[in-house]
């Protein structure tokens, strides 16, 4: 593993009885990047995250996170990782200020002053019990705590699930404004592609426990093209996917120059949703070497 | 930022504090309820009793409190004299030895002794009365420790179950605290912090009750408590019992924690029914009572009693049993750590 990568996962396998949740899953998260792990429900996102966090053991594969084996060194790993899951996990019986005391007591990288400063920007009252806070406030509190930890990697598992649009917007603003500095990284999972598209630097699509696409956003913009044309037009082969829409037939290409498609129809760069849908529907999408370009950068 | 040395001690104290915050209701309310009952009993006793006696020896010797007439003028106070005779208040006060040594609070001063010509009085301050205070101390502790054992039994399951049920275990695990340290903190909290909190409640109750009795009666019980070696020995025994509870109940507490950390549902039911089922199965299949005998022997307080009686020889036969109990507790704790690591949520 290179020290440039905060996560390096090769061929991860996790089985639950007859169900294979991770089936040779690969993932690389370089330092200083925001990587979106995107997949439909039941695709293995949460299982992968749990393995990365040391919450679940693996049946196969090699996994290193922040120079630790997550399953064996979870306690040490958590000094460098922060985590917000899909639903509220903060202890409802605890007062906010007691929670801050706790984090300060057990986490060597926790900055109490920073947490209180971040919290003062919200409407969370430190004297209240967490169970008395709204879901939005609980997420704000959790985010304030997490952002006050000097972590190399922040792992978010559907963090805005159940939040209204306003809170979602604030959440990602805080994340980008207060967390992303230096070589810190974020790994975020969601099935709401549009919600995180604008914050990502890299994307990994997961389907049936396998990573089916791993690219940087820059590569997607440079390498992928969408051609929309009439149904009878002859188009070059080698497309990743083909689907019919109201506008005509859409072909998705990777590594094809704009000149090759010129004159055949409308050409544009596909957005993440289109790429995601193509990846989920087609068996033909190439599994690329994860973040090859980034690693060489 | 803290040094590595700090990181070894500070988190553990923080973990204990967290357990206290989470379960303090279970530790504060039952003792508070008992204390309230004791105080209520004192108040009702004062208000509704025609003749209030402070029966310190809990047997048949009663000493009446003349000072009660200050609060209950209609109360009939009598003084127990020798030869099963009673003297009314005015008769008592008229006795020569009493008249000169009468305590303004209404009692006979401890230093006052009736003259030889006066029949000996029943109100005497002697070593037996000190025993009475000790009996009272012990009697006041009994309901607390009884409730404590019930509370500990349920807490042993909930300390590992509740965090799984409300998914807060994911938050605790997102902090750099290992499962071993978490489980040990929970066990320490259950086995020693919880009884210690109860001991504090017992001492507070004893002080309140003795203050009340001191106020109502002619005896300066607080002075006795502070100067009596017997009273301190009783307190020391209670403290010893408090510390002993952790070892005494260790296998049961660890068992509860294991079930709370591993059970998919209904942990309290499983924690109670599984040993019962195993006991019955053992009896039916092998016609033996090993498990039942172990539980009974483990629950016996004979070792503790012998230890405090200073009979070391009598303690020896119980050491093997207690070591087995501790060993079993260690096995259960290792299994609880293993389970907590794997079974995060319900």
Coordinates of C-alpha atoms in Angstrom, one line a residue, chain B:
Chain B
X1 CA -4.1 16.5 22.8
X2 CA -3.1 14.1 25.5
X3 CA 0.0 12.0 26.1
X4 CA -0.1 8.2 25.7
X5 CA 0.1 7.8 29.5
X6 CA -3.1 9.9 29.8
X7 CA -4.7 7.9 27.1
X8 CA -4.5 4.8 29.3
X9 CA -6.3 6.3 32.3
X10 CA -8.5 9.1 31.1
X11 CA -10.6 7.0 28.7
X12 CA -11.3 4.4 31.3
X13 CA -12.6 7.0 33.8
X14 CA -14.6 8.5 30.9
X15 CA -16.1 5.1 30.2
X16 CA -17.1 4.6 33.8
X17 CA -18.6 8.1 33.8
X18 CA -20.6 7.2 30.6
X19 CA -22.0 4.1 32.3
X20 CA -22.9 6.2 35.3
X21 CA -24.7 8.7 33.2
X22 CA -26.5 6.0 31.3
X23 CA -27.7 4.0 34.3
X24 CA -27.8 6.5 37.1
X25 CA -31.6 6.4 37.2
X26 CA -31.5 2.8 38.1
X27 CA -29.0 3.5 40.8
X28 CA -30.5 6.6 42.3
X29 CA -34.2 6.0 42.2
X30 CA -34.4 2.6 44.1
X31 CA -32.3 3.8 47.1
X32 CA -34.2 7.1 47.0
X33 CA -37.5 5.2 47.2
X34 CA -36.2 3.2 50.1
X35 CA -35.0 6.3 51.9
X36 CA -38.4 7.9 51.3
X37 CA -40.1 4.9 52.8
X38 CA -37.9 5.0 55.9
X39 CA -38.5 8.7 56.4
X40 CA -42.3 8.2 55.9
X41 CA -42.2 5.4 58.5
X42 CA -40.5 7.7 60.9
X43 CA -43.0 10.5 60.3
X44 CA -46.0 8.2 60.6
X45 CA -44.6 6.5 63.6
X46 CA -44.2 9.9 65.3
X47 CA -47.6 11.2 64.3
X48 CA -49.9 8.2 64.8
X49 CA -48.4 6.2 67.6
X50 CA -50.0 6.6 71.0
X51 CA -46.8 5.6 72.8
X52 CA -43.7 5.9 70.8
X53 CA -40.9 3.7 71.8
X54 CA -37.4 3.6 70.4
X55 CA -36.8 -0.1 70.3
X56 CA -33.1 -0.1 69.7
X57 CA -32.4 -3.7 70.6
X58 CA -35.1 -5.0 68.4
X59 CA -36.0 -7.4 71.1
X60 CA -38.2 -6.9 74.0
X61 CA -36.6 -4.0 75.9
X62 CA -38.2 -0.7 75.1
X63 CA -37.1 2.7 76.3
X64 CA -39.6 5.5 76.1
X65 CA -38.7 9.0 75.0
X66 CA -39.9 11.7 77.3
X67 CA -38.9 14.3 74.8
X68 CA -41.7 13.2 72.5
X69 CA -44.1 15.0 74.7
X70 CA -42.7 18.2 73.1
X71 CA -44.3 17.1 69.8
X72 CA -47.1 14.9 71.0
X73 CA -48.3 16.3 74.4
X74 CA -51.1 13.6 74.4
X75 CA -48.5 10.8 74.1
X76 CA -48.2 8.7 77.1
X77 CA -44.7 8.3 78.1
X78 CA -43.6 5.7 80.5
X79 CA -40.2 4.6 81.9
X80 CA -39.2 1.1 82.2
X81 CA -38.0 0.3 85.6
X82 CA -36.6 -2.7 87.2
X83 CA -38.8 -5.7 88.1
X84 CA -41.1 -5.0 85.1
X85 CA -42.4 -1.8 86.7
X86 CA -43.2 1.3 84.8
X87 CA -43.1 4.9 86.1
X88 CA -45.2 7.7 84.6
X89 CA -43.3 10.7 83.4
X90 CA -44.0 12.8 86.5
X91 CA -43.1 9.9 88.8
X92 CA -39.9 9.4 86.9
X93 CA -38.9 13.1 87.1
X94 CA -39.6 13.1 90.8
X95 CA -37.0 10.4 91.5
X96 CA -34.1 12.0 93.3
X97 CA -31.3 10.8 91.0
X98 CA -33.2 11.8 87.9
X99 CA -34.3 15.2 89.0
X100 CA -30.7 16.5 89.3
X101 CA -29.4 15.0 86.1
X102 CA -32.3 15.6 83.8
X103 CA -31.2 16.5 80.3
X104 CA -32.9 19.7 79.0
X105 CA -33.8 17.8 75.8
X106 CA -35.9 15.5 78.0
X107 CA -33.6 12.6 78.4
X108 CA -31.5 11.1 81.1
X109 CA -27.9 12.3 80.7
X110 CA -25.7 9.4 79.9
X111 CA -23.5 10.1 82.9
X112 CA -26.4 10.1 85.3
X113 CA -26.7 6.9 87.3
X114 CA -29.5 6.5 89.8
X115 CA -28.6 6.4 93.4
X116 CA -28.4 3.1 95.1
X117 CA -31.6 3.8 97.0
X118 CA -33.5 4.3 93.8
X119 CA -34.7 1.3 91.9
X120 CA -32.4 0.7 88.9
X121 CA -33.9 2.3 85.7
X122 CA -34.5 0.5 82.4
X123 CA -32.9 3.3 80.5
X124 CA -29.3 2.5 80.7
X125 CA -26.5 3.2 78.3
X126 CA -24.3 0.3 78.1
X127 CA -22.6 -2.0 75.6
X128 CA -25.9 -3.7 74.7
X129 CA -27.2 -0.4 73.4
X130 CA -24.2 -0.2 71.1
X131 CA -25.2 -3.6 69.8
X132 CA -28.6 -2.2 69.3
X133 CA -27.2 0.6 67.1
X134 CA -25.3 -2.0 65.1
X135 CA -28.4 -4.1 64.6
X136 CA -30.2 -1.0 63.4
X137 CA -27.3 -0.2 61.0
X138 CA -27.5 -3.7 59.5
X139 CA -31.3 -3.7 59.4
X140 CA -31.3 -0.4 57.5
X141 CA -28.8 -1.9 54.9
X142 CA -30.8 -5.0 54.2
X143 CA -33.4 -3.5 51.8
X144 CA -30.8 -1.6 50.0
X145 CA -28.6 -4.6 49.2
X146 CA -31.6 -6.7 48.3
X147 CA -32.8 -4.1 45.8
X148 CA -29.2 -3.7 44.6
X149 CA -28.9 -7.3 43.7
X150 CA -32.1 -7.0 41.7
X151 CA -30.9 -3.9 40.0
X152 CA -27.5 -5.4 39.2
X153 CA -29.2 -8.5 37.7
X154 CA -31.2 -6.4 35.2
X155 CA -28.3 -3.9 34.6
X156 CA -26.0 -6.8 33.7
X157 CA -28.0 -7.5 30.6
X158 CA -28.9 -3.9 29.7
X159 CA -25.3 -2.5 29.8
X160 CA -24.5 -4.6 26.7
X161 CA -28.0 -4.9 25.2
X162 CA -29.3 -1.3 25.3
X163 CA -26.5 0.1 23.1
X164 CA -27.3 -2.5 20.5
X165 CA -31.0 -1.9 20.6
X166 CA -30.7 1.8 20.1
X167 CA -27.8 1.5 17.7
X168 CA -25.7 3.8 19.8
X169 CA -23.1 1.1 19.8
X170 CA -22.1 2.4 16.3
X171 CA -21.3 5.7 17.9
X172 CA -19.3 4.2 20.7
X173 CA -17.4 2.1 18.2
X174 CA -16.6 5.1 16.1
X175 CA -14.5 6.3 19.0
X176 CA -11.0 4.9 19.6
X177 CA -12.1 2.6 22.4
X178 CA -11.7 -1.2 22.0
X179 CA -14.3 -3.8 22.9
X180 CA -12.1 -5.2 25.7
X181 CA -11.8 -1.9 27.4
X182 CA -15.6 -1.2 27.0
X183 CA -16.6 -4.5 28.4
X184 CA -14.2 -4.2 31.4
X185 CA -15.4 -0.7 32.2
X186 CA -19.0 -2.1 32.2
X187 CA -18.1 -4.9 34.4
X188 CA -16.2 -2.7 36.8
X189 CA -19.2 -0.3 36.9
X190 CA -21.6 -3.2 37.6
X191 CA -19.5 -5.0 40.1
X192 CA -18.1 -2.2 42.1
X193 CA -19.4 1.3 41.2
X194 CA -23.0 0.2 41.5
X195 CA -22.6 -1.4 45.0
X196 CA -20.4 1.6 46.1
X197 CA -23.3 3.9 45.1
X198 CA -25.6 1.8 47.2
X199 CA -23.2 1.8 50.1
X200 CA -23.2 5.6 50.0
X201 CA -27.0 5.5 50.1
X202 CA -27.0 3.2 53.1
X203 CA -24.6 5.4 55.0
X204 CA -26.8 8.5 54.2
X205 CA -29.9 6.6 55.4
X206 CA -28.2 5.5 58.6
X207 CA -27.2 9.0 59.4
X208 CA -30.7 10.4 58.6
X209 CA -32.4 7.7 60.7
X210 CA -29.9 8.0 63.6
X211 CA -30.3 11.8 63.5
X212 CA -34.1 11.4 63.7
X213 CA -33.9 8.9 66.5
X214 CA -31.3 11.0 68.3
X215 CA -33.7 13.9 68.0
X216 CA -36.7 12.0 69.3
X217 CA -35.1 9.9 71.9
X218 CA -33.1 10.6 75.0
X219 CA -30.0 9.0 73.6
X220 CA -27.3 10.8 71.8
X221 CA -26.9 8.2 69.0
X222 CA -24.7 10.2 66.7
X223 CA -22.2 10.6 69.5
X224 CA -22.4 6.8 70.0
X225 CA -21.9 6.3 66.2
X226 CA -18.9 8.5 66.1
X227 CA -17.2 7.1 69.2
X228 CA -18.3 3.5 69.1
X229 CA -15.9 1.0 67.7
X230 CA -18.8 -1.4 67.2
X231 CA -20.6 1.0 65.0
X232 CA -17.5 1.5 62.9
X233 CA -16.9 -2.3 62.7
X234 CA -20.5 -2.7 61.4
X235 CA -19.9 0.1 58.9
X236 CA -16.6 -1.6 57.9
X237 CA -18.4 -4.9 57.4
X238 CA -21.0 -3.3 55.2
X239 CA -18.2 -1.7 53.1
X240 CA -16.5 -5.1 53.0
X241 CA -19.7 -6.7 51.7
X242 CA -20.0 -3.9 49.2
X243 CA -16.6 -4.7 47.8
X244 CA -17.3 -8.5 48.0
X245 CA -20.5 -8.2 45.9
X246 CA -18.4 -7.9 42.7
X247 CA -16.7 -11.2 43.3
X248 CA -19.7 -12.9 44.8
X249 CA -21.9 -12.1 41.8
X250 CA -19.1 -12.0 39.2
X251 CA -20.2 -15.1 37.1
X252 CA -23.9 -14.0 37.1
X253 CA -23.0 -10.4 36.1
X254 CA -20.7 -11.6 33.3
X255 CA -23.3 -14.1 32.1
X256 CA -25.8 -11.3 31.8
X257 CA -23.4 -9.1 29.9
X258 CA -22.6 -12.0 27.5
X259 CA -26.3 -12.6 26.8
X260 CA -26.8 -8.8 26.3
X261 CA -23.9 -8.7 23.9
X262 CA -24.9 -11.7 21.9
X263 CA -28.7 -12.3 22.0
X264 CA -30.7 -11.5 18.9
X265 CA -33.7 -10.7 21.1
X266 CA -35.3 -11.0 24.6
X267 CA -31.9 -11.1 26.4
X268 CA -33.4 -11.0 29.9
X269 CA -35.6 -14.0 29.2
X270 CA -32.7 -15.9 27.6
X271 CA -30.3 -15.0 30.5
X272 CA -32.8 -16.5 33.0
X273 CA -34.3 -19.4 31.0
X274 CA -31.1 -20.8 29.5
X275 CA -29.4 -21.7 32.8
X276 CA -32.8 -23.1 34.0
X277 CA -33.1 -25.2 30.9
X278 CA -29.5 -26.5 31.3
X279 CA -30.1 -27.3 34.9
X280 CA -33.2 -29.3 34.1
X281 CA -31.5 -31.0 31.2
X282 CA -28.6 -32.0 33.3
X283 CA -30.9 -33.5 35.9
X284 CA -32.9 -35.4 33.4
X285 CA -30.1 -36.7 31.2
X286 CA -27.3 -37.2 33.7
X287 CA -29.2 -37.2 37.0
X288 CA -26.7 -34.8 38.4
X289 CA -27.0 -31.3 40.0
X290 CA -23.6 -29.8 39.2
X291 CA -24.9 -26.6 37.7
X292 CA -27.6 -26.2 40.4
X293 CA -25.0 -26.8 43.2
X294 CA -22.6 -24.4 41.6
X295 CA -25.2 -21.6 41.6
X296 CA -26.3 -22.4 45.2
X297 CA -22.7 -22.5 46.5
X298 CA -21.8 -19.4 44.6
X299 CA -24.7 -17.5 46.1
X300 CA -23.8 -18.7 49.6
X301 CA -22.6 -15.8 51.8
X302 CA -20.9 -18.2 54.2
X303 CA -17.4 -17.3 53.1
X304 CA -18.0 -13.7 53.6
X305 CA -19.5 -14.3 57.1
X306 CA -16.6 -16.5 58.1
X307 CA -14.0 -14.0 56.8
X308 CA -15.4 -11.2 59.0
X309 CA -15.7 -13.5 61.9
X310 CA -12.0 -14.1 61.6
X311 CA -12.3 -17.8 61.1
X312 CA -9.7 -18.3 58.4
X313 CA -9.9 -22.1 58.5
X314 CA -13.6 -22.0 57.8
X315 CA -13.0 -19.8 54.8
X316 CA -10.6 -22.2 53.0
X317 CA -13.3 -24.7 51.7
X318 CA -15.1 -21.8 49.9
X319 CA -12.0 -20.4 48.1
X320 CA -12.1 -23.1 45.4
X321 CA -15.8 -22.3 44.7
X322 CA -15.1 -18.6 44.5
X323 CA -12.1 -19.1 42.2
X324 CA -14.2 -21.2 40.0
X325 CA -16.8 -18.4 40.0
X326 CA -14.2 -15.9 39.0
X327 CA -12.8 -18.2 36.3
X328 CA -16.3 -18.6 34.9
X329 CA -16.8 -14.9 35.0
X330 CA -13.5 -14.4 33.0
X331 CA -14.7 -16.9 30.4
X332 CA -18.0 -15.1 30.1
X333 CA -16.3 -11.7 29.8
X334 CA -14.0 -13.0 27.0
X335 CA -17.1 -14.3 25.2
X336 CA -18.9 -11.0 25.8
X337 CA -15.9 -9.1 24.2
X338 CA -15.9 -11.5 21.3
X339 CA -19.7 -11.0 20.9
X340 CA -19.6 -7.2 21.2
X341 CA -17.1 -7.1 18.4
X342 CA -19.2 -9.1 16.1
X343 CA -22.9 -8.4 16.9
X344 CA -23.2 -4.6 16.8
X345 CA -26.8 -4.2 16.2
X346 CA -30.0 -6.1 17.0

